[in-house]
Each structure stands twice: as structure tokens, then as C-alpha cells.
Tab-separated table of C-alpha atoms in Angstrom:
chain	number	residue	atom	x	y	z
A	11	MET	CA	104.683	56.784	112.404
A	12	LYS	CA	103.544	56.182	108.868
A	13	GLN	CA	104.616	58.783	106.303
A	14	ILE	CA	101.801	60.117	104.142
A	15	TYR	CA	104.121	61.764	101.613
A	16	ASP	CA	106.749	60.042	99.516
A	17	PHE	CA	109.693	62.417	99.744
A	18	GLU	CA	111.894	60.145	97.689
A	19	GLN	CA	109.652	60.347	94.623
A	20	TYR	CA	110.967	63.715	93.367
A	21	ASN	CA	114.268	65.528	93.656
A	22	PRO	CA	114.106	68.804	95.573
A	23	PRO	CA	114.460	71.993	93.547
A	24	ALA	CA	118.014	73.123	93.102
A	25	LEU	CA	118.681	76.327	95.010
A	26	ASN	CA	121.810	78.265	94.473
A	27	GLU	CA	123.042	81.603	95.706
A	28	ARG	CA	121.807	83.455	92.621
A	29	ILE	CA	118.207	82.270	93.072
A	30	ILE	CA	118.230	83.146	96.765
A	31	ARG	CA	119.645	86.620	96.033
A	32	GLU	CA	116.962	87.189	93.366
A	33	LYS	CA	114.240	86.289	95.869
A	34	ILE	CA	115.725	88.703	98.418
A	35	GLU	CA	115.864	91.457	95.780
A	36	LYS	CA	112.222	90.822	94.829
A	37	LYS	CA	111.213	91.187	98.490
A	38	LYS	CA	113.158	94.451	98.766
A	39	LEU	CA	111.594	95.758	95.555
A	40	ARG	CA	108.104	94.834	96.751
A	41	LEU	CA	108.695	96.678	100.046
A	42	GLN	CA	110.025	99.731	98.217
A	43	THR	CA	107.000	99.712	95.923
A	44	VAL	CA	104.610	99.579	98.871
A	45	LEU	CA	106.452	102.432	100.606
A	46	ILE	CA	106.358	104.592	97.467
A	47	ALA	CA	102.641	103.925	96.996
A	48	PHE	CA	101.973	104.775	100.649
A	49	ALA	CA	103.988	108.001	100.310
A	50	GLY	CA	101.969	108.965	97.229
A	51	ILE	CA	98.714	108.398	99.078
A	52	LEU	CA	99.931	110.497	102.013
A	53	ILE	CA	100.935	113.347	99.698
A	54	GLN	CA	97.497	113.300	98.074
A	55	ILE	CA	95.825	113.383	101.489
A	56	ILE	CA	97.991	116.347	102.533
A	57	ILE	CA	97.171	118.234	99.331
A	58	ALA	CA	93.447	117.583	99.810
A	59	ILE	CA	93.586	118.764	103.436
A	60	PHE	CA	95.498	121.874	102.381
A	61	GLY	CA	92.903	122.594	99.711
A	62	PHE	CA	90.001	122.291	102.121
A	63	GLU	CA	91.757	124.413	104.751
A	64	ALA	CA	92.325	127.173	102.179
A	65	MET	CA	88.700	127.064	100.985
A	66	GLU	CA	87.566	130.147	102.900
A	67	GLU	CA	90.254	132.541	101.690
A	68	TYR	CA	91.404	131.001	98.400
A	69	PRO	CA	88.657	128.960	96.737
A	70	ILE	CA	90.645	128.644	93.500
A	71	ILE	CA	93.408	126.792	95.368
A	72	THR	CA	90.789	124.353	96.661
A	73	VAL	CA	89.599	123.713	93.105
A	74	PHE	CA	93.143	123.113	91.861
A	75	CYS	CA	94.007	120.851	94.805
A	76	CYS	CA	90.856	118.756	94.376
A	77	LEU	CA	91.395	118.567	90.616
A	78	TYR	CA	94.996	117.468	91.121
A	79	VAL	CA	94.038	114.788	93.650
A	80	LEU	CA	91.234	113.532	91.391
A	81	LEU	CA	93.412	113.351	88.268
A	82	SER	CA	96.358	111.872	90.122
A	83	THR	CA	94.236	109.176	91.751
A	84	THR	CA	92.524	108.329	88.466
A	85	GLY	CA	95.796	108.134	86.544
A	86	GLY	CA	97.505	106.077	89.224
A	87	SER	CA	94.579	103.675	89.401
A	88	ILE	CA	94.591	103.194	85.640
A	89	LEU	CA	98.349	102.557	85.624
A	90	ALA	CA	98.042	100.095	88.513
A	91	PHE	CA	95.221	98.266	86.731
A	92	VAL	CA	97.162	98.021	83.456
A	93	TYR	CA	100.319	96.925	85.286
A	94	THR	CA	98.521	94.144	87.179
A	95	GLN	CA	96.689	92.976	84.040
A	96	LYS	CA	100.013	92.590	82.230
A	97	GLY	CA	101.206	90.312	85.002
A	98	GLY	CA	103.579	92.810	86.560
A	99	MET	CA	105.790	93.043	83.497
A	100	ILE	CA	107.056	96.423	82.369
A	101	SER	CA	107.883	96.511	78.683
């Protein structure tokens, strides 16, 4: 079978234990970040549901819950946008 790639043209990248451990840590960090974001979304959903359930007896609680969810979502979206525009670097 004829090879279509010349594997002898370039040396393979050097992998050592440090690089592999860094990649594993990045995967763990990414998973933790996703779990934290998901938990934040769930908390906001719970607060919104609580606010709408309390609407009949305590309308002021509904206002505060909706205001909190709105401000929290807006602030989190702005931070996520800025973070992704900076290339994921926190400085």
C-alpha cells in the first residue's frame, strides 16, 4: 500500500510527563468550570421558580427574585463575553 503521508519528514512533538499532566489538569479545570456554570444556572432557575410560586402572597419577593435573576444573568453574560474575548486569560 502506498503511503500518502511522509512521516519521516518531521520529528514528532516531544511529550513529557509535565505536558501530559498539564493537559489532564486543563481537562479537569474545564469540567469543573462547566459544572460550576451549570450549578449557577440551576440556582437561578430555582430562585425564579420560587419567586413565581410566591407571587400570590408575596409579590415583593417575586420582584426581588426576578430582579436578582435578571441582574445575575446579565452580569454573568458580560463576564463570560469579556473572558472569551480576552482568549481565556485572567489577568
